[in-house]
Coordinates of C-alpha atoms and ligand atoms in Angstrom, one line a residue:
X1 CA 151.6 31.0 47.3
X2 CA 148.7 33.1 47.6
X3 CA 146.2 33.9 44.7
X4 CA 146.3 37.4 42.6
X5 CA 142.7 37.5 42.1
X6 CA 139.3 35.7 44.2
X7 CA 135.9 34.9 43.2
X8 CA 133.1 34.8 45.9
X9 CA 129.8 33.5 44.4
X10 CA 130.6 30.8 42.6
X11 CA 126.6 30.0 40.7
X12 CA 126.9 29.5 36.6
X13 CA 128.7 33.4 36.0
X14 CA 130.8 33.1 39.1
X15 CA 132.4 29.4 38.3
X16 CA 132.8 30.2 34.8
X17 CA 135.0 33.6 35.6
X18 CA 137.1 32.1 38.0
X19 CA 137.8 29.2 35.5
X20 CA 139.0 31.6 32.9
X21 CA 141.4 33.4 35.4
X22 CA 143.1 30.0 36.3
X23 CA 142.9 29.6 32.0
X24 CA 144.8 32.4 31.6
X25 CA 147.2 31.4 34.4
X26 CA 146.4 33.8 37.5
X27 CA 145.5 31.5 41.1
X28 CA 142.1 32.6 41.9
X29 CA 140.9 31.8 45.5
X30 CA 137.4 30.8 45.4
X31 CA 134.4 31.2 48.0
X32 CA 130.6 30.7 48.2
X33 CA 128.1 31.3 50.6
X34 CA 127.4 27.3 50.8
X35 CA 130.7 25.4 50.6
X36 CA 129.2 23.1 48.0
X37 CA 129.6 25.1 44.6
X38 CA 133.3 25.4 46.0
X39 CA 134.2 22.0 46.4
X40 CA 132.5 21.6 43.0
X41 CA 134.4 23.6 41.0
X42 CA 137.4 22.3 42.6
X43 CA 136.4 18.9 42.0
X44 CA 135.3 19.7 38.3
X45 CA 137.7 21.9 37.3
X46 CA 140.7 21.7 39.6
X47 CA 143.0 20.7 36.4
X48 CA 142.2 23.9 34.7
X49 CA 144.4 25.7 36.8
X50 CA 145.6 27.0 40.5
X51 CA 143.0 27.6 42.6
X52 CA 142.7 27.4 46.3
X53 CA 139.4 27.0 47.8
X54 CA 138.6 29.0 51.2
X55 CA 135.3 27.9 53.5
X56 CA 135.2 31.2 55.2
X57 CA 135.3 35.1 54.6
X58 CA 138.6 35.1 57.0
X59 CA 140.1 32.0 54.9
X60 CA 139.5 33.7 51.1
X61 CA 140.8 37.1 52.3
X62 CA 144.0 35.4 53.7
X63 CA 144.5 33.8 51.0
X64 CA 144.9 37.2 48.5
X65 CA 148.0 38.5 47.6
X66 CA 148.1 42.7 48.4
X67 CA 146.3 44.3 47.4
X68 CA 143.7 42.2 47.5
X69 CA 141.1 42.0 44.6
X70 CA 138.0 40.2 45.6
X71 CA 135.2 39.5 43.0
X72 CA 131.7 39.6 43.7
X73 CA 129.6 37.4 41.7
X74 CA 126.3 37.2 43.4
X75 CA 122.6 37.9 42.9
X76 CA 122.0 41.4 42.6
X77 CA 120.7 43.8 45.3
X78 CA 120.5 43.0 48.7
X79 CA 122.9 39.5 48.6
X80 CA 125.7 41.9 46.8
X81 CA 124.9 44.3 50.0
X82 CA 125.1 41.4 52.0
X83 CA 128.8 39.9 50.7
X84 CA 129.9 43.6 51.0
X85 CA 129.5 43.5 54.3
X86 CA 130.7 40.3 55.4
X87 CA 133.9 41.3 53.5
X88 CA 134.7 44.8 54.1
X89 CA 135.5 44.4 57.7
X90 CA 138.1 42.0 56.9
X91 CA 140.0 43.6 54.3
X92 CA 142.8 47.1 54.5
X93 CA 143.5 49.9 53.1
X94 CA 143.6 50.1 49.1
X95 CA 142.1 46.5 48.9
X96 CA 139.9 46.2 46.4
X97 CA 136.1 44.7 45.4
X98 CA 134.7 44.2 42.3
X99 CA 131.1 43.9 41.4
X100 CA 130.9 41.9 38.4
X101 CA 127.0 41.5 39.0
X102 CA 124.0 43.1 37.6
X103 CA 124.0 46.2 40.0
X104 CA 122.1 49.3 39.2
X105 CA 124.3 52.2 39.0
X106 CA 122.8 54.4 41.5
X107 CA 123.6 51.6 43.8
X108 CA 127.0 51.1 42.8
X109 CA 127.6 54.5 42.9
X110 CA 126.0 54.4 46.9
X111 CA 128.5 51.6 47.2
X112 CA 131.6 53.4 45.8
X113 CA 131.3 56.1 48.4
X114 CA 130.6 54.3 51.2
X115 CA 133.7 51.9 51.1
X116 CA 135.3 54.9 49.3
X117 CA 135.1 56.7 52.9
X118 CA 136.4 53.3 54.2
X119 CA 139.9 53.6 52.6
X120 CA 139.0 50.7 49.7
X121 CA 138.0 50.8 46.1
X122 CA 135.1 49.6 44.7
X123 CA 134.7 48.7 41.4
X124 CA 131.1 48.3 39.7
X125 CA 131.7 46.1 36.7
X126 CA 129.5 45.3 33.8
X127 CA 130.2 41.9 32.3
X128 CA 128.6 40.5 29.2
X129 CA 127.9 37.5 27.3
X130 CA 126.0 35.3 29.3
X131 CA 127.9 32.3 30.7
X132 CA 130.1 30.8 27.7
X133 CA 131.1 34.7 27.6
X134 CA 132.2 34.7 31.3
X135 CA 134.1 31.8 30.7
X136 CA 135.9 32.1 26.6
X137 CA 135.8 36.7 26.7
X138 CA 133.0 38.5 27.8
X139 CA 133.1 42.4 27.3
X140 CA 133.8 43.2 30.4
X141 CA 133.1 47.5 31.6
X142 CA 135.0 48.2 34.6
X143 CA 133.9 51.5 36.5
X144 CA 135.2 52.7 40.3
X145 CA 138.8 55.0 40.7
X146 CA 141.4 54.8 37.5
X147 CA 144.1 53.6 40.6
X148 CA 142.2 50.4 41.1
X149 CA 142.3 50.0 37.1
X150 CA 146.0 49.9 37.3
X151 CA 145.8 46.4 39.5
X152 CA 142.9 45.2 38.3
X153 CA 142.6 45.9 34.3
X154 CA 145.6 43.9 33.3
X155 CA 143.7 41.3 34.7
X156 CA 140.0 41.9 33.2
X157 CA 141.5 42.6 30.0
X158 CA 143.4 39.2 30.0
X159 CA 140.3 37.5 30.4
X160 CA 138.0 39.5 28.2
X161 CA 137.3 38.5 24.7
X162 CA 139.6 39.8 22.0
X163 CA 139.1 41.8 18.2
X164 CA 141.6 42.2 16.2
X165 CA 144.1 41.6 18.9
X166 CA 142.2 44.4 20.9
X167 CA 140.4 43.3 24.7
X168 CA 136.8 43.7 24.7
X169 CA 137.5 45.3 28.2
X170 CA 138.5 49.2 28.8
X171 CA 138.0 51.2 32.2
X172 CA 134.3 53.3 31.5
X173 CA 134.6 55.7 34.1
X174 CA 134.4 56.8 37.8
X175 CA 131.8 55.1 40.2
X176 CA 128.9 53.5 38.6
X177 CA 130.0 54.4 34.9
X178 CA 130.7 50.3 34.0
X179 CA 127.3 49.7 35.4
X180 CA 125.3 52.2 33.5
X181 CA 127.0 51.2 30.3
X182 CA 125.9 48.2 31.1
X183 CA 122.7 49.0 31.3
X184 CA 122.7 50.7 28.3
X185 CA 124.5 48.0 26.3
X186 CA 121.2 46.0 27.4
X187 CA 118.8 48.6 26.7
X188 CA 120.3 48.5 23.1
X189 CA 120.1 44.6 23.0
X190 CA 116.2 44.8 24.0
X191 CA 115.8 47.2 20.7
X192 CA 117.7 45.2 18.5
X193 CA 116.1 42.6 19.5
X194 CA 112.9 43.5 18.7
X195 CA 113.5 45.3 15.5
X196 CA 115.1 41.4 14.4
X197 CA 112.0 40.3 15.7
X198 CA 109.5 42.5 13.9
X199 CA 112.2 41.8 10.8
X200 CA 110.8 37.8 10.8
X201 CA 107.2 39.0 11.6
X202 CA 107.2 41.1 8.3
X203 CA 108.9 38.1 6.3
X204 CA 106.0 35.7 7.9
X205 CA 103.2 38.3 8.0
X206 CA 103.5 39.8 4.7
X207 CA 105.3 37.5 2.8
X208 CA 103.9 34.1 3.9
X209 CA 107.3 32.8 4.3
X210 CA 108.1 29.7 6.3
X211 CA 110.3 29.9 9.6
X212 CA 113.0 27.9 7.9
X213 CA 113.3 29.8 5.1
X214 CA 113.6 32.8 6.7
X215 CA 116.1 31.4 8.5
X216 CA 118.0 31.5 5.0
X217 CA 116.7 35.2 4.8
X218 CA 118.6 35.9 8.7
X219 CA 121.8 33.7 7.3
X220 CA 122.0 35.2 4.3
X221 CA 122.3 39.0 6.1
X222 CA 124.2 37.7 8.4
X223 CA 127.5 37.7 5.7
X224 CA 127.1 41.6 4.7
X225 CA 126.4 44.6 6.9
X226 CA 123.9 43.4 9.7
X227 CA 126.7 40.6 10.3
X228 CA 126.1 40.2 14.4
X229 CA 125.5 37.8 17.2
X230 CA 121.8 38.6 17.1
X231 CA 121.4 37.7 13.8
X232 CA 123.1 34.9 13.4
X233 CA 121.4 32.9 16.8
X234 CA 118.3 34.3 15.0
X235 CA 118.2 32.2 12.0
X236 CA 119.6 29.2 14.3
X237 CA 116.5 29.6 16.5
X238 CA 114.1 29.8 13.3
X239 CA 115.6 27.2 11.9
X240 CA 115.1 24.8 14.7
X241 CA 111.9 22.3 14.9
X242 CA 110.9 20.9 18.1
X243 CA 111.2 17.7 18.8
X244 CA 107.7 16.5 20.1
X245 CA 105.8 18.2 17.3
X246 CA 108.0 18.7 14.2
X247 CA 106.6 22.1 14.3
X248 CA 108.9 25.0 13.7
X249 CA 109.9 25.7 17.5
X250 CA 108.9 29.4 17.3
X251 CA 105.4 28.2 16.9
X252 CA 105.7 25.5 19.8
X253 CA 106.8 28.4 22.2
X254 CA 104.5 30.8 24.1
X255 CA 104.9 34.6 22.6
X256 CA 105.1 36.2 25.9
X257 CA 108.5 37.5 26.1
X258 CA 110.1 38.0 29.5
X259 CA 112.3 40.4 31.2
X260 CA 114.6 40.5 34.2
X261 CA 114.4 44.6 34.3
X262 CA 117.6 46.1 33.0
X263 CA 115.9 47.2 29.8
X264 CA 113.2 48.4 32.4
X265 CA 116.3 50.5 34.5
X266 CA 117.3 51.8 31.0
X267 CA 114.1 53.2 30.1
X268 CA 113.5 54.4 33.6
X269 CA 116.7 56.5 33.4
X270 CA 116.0 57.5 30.2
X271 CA 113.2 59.3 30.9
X272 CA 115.3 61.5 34.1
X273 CA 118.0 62.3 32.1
X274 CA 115.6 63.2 29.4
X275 CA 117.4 61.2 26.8
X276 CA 114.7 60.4 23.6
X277 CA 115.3 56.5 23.6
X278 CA 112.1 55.8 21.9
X279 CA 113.6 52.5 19.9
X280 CA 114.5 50.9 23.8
X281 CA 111.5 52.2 25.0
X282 CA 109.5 50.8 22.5
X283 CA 111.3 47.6 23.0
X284 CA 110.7 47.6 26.7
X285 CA 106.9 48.6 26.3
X286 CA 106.5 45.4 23.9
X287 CA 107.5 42.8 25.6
X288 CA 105.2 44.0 28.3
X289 CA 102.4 44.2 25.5
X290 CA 103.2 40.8 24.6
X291 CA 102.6 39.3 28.1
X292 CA 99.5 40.8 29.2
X293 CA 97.0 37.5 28.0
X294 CA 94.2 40.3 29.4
X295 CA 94.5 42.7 26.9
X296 CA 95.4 40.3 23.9
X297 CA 91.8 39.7 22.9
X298 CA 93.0 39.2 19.2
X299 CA 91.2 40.0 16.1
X300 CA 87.5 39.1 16.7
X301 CA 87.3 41.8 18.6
X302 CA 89.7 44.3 17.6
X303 CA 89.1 44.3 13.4
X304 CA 92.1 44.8 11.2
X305 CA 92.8 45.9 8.0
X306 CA 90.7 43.8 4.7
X307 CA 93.8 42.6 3.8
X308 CA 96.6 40.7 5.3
X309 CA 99.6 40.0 2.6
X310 CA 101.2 41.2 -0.3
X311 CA 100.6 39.6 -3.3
X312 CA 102.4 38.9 -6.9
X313 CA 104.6 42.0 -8.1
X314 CA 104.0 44.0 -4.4
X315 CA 106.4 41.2 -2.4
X316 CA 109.0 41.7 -5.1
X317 CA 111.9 42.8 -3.3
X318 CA 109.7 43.6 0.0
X319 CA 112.2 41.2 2.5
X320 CA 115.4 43.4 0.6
X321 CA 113.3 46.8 2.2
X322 CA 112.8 44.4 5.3
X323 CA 116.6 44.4 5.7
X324 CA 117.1 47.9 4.7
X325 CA 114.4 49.0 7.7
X326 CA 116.3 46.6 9.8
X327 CA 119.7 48.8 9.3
X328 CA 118.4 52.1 9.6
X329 CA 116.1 51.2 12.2
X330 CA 119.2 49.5 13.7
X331 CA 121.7 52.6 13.8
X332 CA 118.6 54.6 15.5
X333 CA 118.7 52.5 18.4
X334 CA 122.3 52.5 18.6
X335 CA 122.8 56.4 18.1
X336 CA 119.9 56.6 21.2
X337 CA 122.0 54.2 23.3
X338 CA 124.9 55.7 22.9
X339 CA 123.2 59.2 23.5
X340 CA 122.2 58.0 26.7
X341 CA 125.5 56.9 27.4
X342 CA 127.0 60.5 26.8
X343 CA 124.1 62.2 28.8
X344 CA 124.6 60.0 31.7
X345 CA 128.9 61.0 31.4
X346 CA 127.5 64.8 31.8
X347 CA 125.3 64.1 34.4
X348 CA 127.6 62.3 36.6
X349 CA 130.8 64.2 35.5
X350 CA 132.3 60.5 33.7
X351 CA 134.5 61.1 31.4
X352 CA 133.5 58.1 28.9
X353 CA 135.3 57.2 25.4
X354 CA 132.4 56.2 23.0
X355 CA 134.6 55.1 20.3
X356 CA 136.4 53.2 23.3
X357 CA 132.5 51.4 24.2
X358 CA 131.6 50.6 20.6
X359 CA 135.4 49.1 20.4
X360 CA 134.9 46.6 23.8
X361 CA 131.0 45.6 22.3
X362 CA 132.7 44.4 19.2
X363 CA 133.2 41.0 20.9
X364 CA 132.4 38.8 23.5
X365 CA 128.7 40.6 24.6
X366 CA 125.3 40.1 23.3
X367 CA 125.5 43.0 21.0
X368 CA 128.7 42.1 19.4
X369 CA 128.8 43.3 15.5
X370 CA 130.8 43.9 12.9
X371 CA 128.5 47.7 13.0
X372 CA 130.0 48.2 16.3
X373 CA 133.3 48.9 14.4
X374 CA 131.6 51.8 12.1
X375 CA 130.4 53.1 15.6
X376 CA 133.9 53.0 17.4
X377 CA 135.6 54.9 13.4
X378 CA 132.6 57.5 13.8
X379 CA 133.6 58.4 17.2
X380 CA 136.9 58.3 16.6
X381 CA 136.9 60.6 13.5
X382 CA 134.6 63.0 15.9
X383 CA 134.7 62.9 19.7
X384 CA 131.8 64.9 19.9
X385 CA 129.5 63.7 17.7
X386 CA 125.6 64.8 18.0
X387 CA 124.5 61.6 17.0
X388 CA 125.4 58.9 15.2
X389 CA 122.8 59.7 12.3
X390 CA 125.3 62.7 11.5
X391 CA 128.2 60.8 10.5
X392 CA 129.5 60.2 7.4
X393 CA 128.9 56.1 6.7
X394 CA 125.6 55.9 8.4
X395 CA 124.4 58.7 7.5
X396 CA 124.6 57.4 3.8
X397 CA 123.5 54.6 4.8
X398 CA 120.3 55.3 6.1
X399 CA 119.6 58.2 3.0
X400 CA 120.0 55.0 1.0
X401 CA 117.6 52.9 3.1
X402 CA 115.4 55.6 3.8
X403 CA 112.7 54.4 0.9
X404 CA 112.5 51.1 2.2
X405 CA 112.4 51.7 5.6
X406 CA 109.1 53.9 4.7
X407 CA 107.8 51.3 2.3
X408 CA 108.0 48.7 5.4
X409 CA 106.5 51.1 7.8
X410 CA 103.5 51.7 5.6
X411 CA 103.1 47.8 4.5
X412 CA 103.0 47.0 8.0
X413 CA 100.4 49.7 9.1
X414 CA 98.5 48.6 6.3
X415 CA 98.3 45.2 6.6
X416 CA 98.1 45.8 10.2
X417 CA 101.2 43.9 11.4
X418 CA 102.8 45.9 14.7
X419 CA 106.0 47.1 14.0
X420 CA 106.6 50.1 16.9
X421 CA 110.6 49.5 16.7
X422 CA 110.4 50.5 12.9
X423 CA 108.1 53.1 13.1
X424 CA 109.4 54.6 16.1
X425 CA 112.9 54.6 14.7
X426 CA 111.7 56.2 11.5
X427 CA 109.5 58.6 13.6
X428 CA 113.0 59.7 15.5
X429 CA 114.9 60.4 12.1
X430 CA 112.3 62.6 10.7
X431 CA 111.6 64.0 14.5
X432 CA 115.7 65.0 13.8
X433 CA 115.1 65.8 10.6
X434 CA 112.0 68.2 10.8
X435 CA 112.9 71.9 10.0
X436 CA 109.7 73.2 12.4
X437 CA 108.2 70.9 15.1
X438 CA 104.4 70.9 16.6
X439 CA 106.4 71.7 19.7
X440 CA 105.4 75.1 19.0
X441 CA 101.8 74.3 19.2
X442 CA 102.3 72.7 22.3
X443 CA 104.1 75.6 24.0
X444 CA 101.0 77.7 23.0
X445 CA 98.7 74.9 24.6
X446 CA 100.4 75.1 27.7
X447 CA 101.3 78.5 27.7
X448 CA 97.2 78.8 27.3
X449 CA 95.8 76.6 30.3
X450 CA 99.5 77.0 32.4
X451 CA 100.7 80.1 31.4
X452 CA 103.6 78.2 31.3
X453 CA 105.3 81.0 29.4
X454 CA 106.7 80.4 25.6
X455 CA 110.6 81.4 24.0
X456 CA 110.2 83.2 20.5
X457 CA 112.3 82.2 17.5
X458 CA 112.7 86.0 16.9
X459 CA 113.5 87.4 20.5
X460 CA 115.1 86.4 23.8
X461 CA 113.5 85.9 26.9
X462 CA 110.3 84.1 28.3
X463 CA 106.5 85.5 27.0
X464 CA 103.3 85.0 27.9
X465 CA 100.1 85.6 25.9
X466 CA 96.9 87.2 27.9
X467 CA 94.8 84.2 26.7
X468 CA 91.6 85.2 28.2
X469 CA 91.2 88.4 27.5
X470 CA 90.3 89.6 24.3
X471 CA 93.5 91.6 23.2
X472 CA 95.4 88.8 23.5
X473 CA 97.9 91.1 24.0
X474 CA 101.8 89.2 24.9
X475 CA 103.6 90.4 27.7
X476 CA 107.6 89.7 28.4
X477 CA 107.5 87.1 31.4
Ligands
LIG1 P1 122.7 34.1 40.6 O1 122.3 35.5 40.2 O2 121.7 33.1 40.4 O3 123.2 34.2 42.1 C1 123.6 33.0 42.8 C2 124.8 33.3 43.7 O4 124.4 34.3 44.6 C3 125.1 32.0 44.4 O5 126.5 32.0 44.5 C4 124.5 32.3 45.8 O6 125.1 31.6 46.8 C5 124.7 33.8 45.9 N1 124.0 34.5 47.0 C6 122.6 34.7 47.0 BR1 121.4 34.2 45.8 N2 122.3 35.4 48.1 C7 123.4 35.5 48.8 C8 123.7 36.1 50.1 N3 122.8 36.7 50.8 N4 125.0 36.1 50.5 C9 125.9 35.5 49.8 N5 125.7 34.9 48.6 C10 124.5 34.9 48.1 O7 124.0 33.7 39.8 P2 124.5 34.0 38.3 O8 123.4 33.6 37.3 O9 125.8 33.3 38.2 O10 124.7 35.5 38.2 C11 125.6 36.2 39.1 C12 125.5 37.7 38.8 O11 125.9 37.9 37.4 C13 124.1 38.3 38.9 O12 124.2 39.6 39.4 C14 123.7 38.4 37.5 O13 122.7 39.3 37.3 C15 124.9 38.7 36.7 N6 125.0 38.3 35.3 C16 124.4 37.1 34.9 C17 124.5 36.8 33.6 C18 123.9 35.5 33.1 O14 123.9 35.3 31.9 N7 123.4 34.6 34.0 C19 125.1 37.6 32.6 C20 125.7 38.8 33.1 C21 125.6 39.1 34.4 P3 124.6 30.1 47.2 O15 125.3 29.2 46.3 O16 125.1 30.0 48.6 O17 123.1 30.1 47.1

């Protein structure tokens, strides 16, 4: 018998996907580029299911049923290039490959055409969740031609977590649409992150509270609205004291926080598309603040404010505004996302769901939430939604936060605790809000030292002002 499905690139995310095919009862051949992963996952996990090991490209692609559906599970970049290559040759007409790595899109969109031209499909494929989510249900957001989805997304969605009976697995788009949601899907999970992060800061910084007891705080939200992932491994981490010291563990561990550049590729396209993601950015720029040990040079040199916490009838009810902040800062950063996501859809002429998205984050990826099911009813009620701020349940929500998340902003500035994902967040809602913007000003600035030219509210077309002469006088450009 020959296997419905193979896995080639068989490290930690590899091995745990191909398990979870032979789970659900498909036959997955398996390959690596050193035999050894092979024979261990046979020898491991042979009893999970059907698999049937091959030790060369010519031996996997033999053993595939037509058409063939090969998953690539290798480091991104030049080794995916590299397994392309040794594969294509070998495979015919309306076979298909899978990228289930971390590709940028503008590479999986290179990809796509090239083995387009080639007569096979190529599918660019976001998967989430880390390994235990490639091997229980990871969201899974397949990309390439919708004909490759009708062999290949029974299949993904099988394997891909569930909600309420739904798979966290849809087809995104054409070409590299699964890998720029992606993307974005991480570029939201480096905000949130960070806004939960400033969340504990606030509790410890202004509050004085202990580690584990906001860990009760993070458990606590964690059963009403901000129920998520996130949140919940949050108070788990806080919770934790290391072992050596029997100091909280947040305090044993260095605060440089690392990146492996998808929040980086986020931002980065961000800024071409011209998509205001301020909350990711801000996200992106602080974890880069956070590990440059250069510019750190702390408070002896860099004087903060005379005081530090609140004290008596002032931290009444401050860690309630924390979680109020936290929300509306929260929705922000998802309303940017997923305007990213629809800019990118006109940009590259993908036709994306969003109410489809926010359904396959619900489960299975980092960002999984119960929110993500108010996102997926917004965009269902209206398709073309400006933002997410508009609609009806968030937009209440955040008119109802809205005092808080100011109070917090201001507590932090004045006691001089950094909070850019609040303030940025609160800076895009009134940004939104404003009736007039400085923009004007700046159009004048430019229009002074560029004549860059300037659009009236009152008039079409394009005006200039004779700056340096004394009548000023404005002529149509
Ligand atoms: P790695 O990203 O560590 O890649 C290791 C695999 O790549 C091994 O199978 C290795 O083969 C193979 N490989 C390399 Br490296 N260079 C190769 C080449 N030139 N030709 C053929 N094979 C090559 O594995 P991973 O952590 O399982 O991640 C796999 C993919 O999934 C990555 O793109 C990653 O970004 C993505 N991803 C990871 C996570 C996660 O939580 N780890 C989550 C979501 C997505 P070898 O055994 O012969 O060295």
């Amino acid at each position: 018998d020959k296997a419905s499905i193979g896995v080639t690139g068989l490290a930690v995310m590899g091995r745990n996907l191909a398990r979870n095919l032979a789970r659900h009862g498909h036959t997955v051949a398996l390959h690596n580029r050193t035999d050894k992963r092979t024979r261990e996952l046979v020898d491991q996990f042979g009893s999970e299911g059907e698999f049937i090991p091959a030790y060369s490209a010519r031996e996997f692609v033999d053993a595939l049923e037509r058409p063939r559906q090969i998953v690539i599970m290798v480091k991104a970049g030049e080794p995916t290039d590299a397994v392309i290559e040794e594969f294509a040759p070998l495979l015919e007409s309306g076979d298909v490959i899978v990228d289930a790595g971390n590709a940028h899109f503008a590479d999986t969109r290179r990809r796509e055409a090239q083995l387009r031209e080639r007569g096979l499909h190529f599918v660019g494929t976001g998967v989430s969740g880390g390994e235990e989510g490639a091997l229980h249900g990871p969201s899974i957001m397949p990309g390439g031609s919708k004909a490759s989805y009708e062999s290949l997304g029974p299949l993904l969605e099988d394997i891909s977590a569930k909600v309420d009976g739904d798979p966290c697995c849809t087809h995104i788009g054409a070409d590299g649409a699964g890998h720029f949601v992606k993307m974005v899907h991480n570029g939201i999970e480096y905000a949130d992150m960070q806004l939960i992060a400033e969340s504990f800061d606030l509790l410890r910084g202004a509050l004085g509270h202990e580690p584990a007891q906001i860990a009760e705080v993070f458990r606590t939200w964690n059963t009403g609205r901000l129920d998520s992932y996130l949140i919940e491994i949050t108070a788990q981490v806080l919770a934790h004291t290391d072992a050596g010291t029997g100091k909280p563990f947040v305090d044993v561990v260095a605060d440089q926080a690392e990146q492996k550049g998808t929040g980086r590729w986020t931002v980065q396209i961000g800024l071409d598309l011209g998509v205001p993601i301020s909350g990711i950015a801000e996200a992106v720029f602080a974890r880069s603040l956070s590990g440059h040990a250069d510019l750190r040079i702390g408070s002896r040199e860099l004087p903060g404010p005379s005081r530090s916490k609140l004290k008596g009838a002032e931290a009444e009810g401050f860690a309630d505004d924390v979680e109020r902040a936290l929300y509306a800062s929260k929705i922000v950063a998802y309303a940017q996302g997923f305007n990213q996501i629809q800019a990118g859809g006109s940009e590259y002429g993908w036709d994306i769901d969003l109410g489809a998205v926010a359904s396959i984050w619900r489960g299975g990826c980092i960002i999984r939430a119960k929110f993500l099911d108010d996102i997926r009813g917004a965009y269902e009620a209206e398709p073309g939604l400006p933002t997410l701020l508009t609609s009806g349940g968030f937009n209440a929500a955040v008119a109802d936060a809205q005092d808080s998340w100011r109070r917090v902003v201001a507590t932090a500035a004045q006691l001089g605790i950094p909070t850019p994902g609040f303030s940025t967040a609160l800076a895009y809602y009134d940004g939104l809000r404003a009736p007039r913007l400085p923009a004007a000003l700046i159009q004048g600035q430019r229009d002074f030292f560029g004549a860059h030219t300037y659009r009236r509210t009152d008039r079409d077309g394009a005006f200039h002002t004779a700056w340096a002469t004394d009548d000023r006088a404005e002529s149509e450009a």
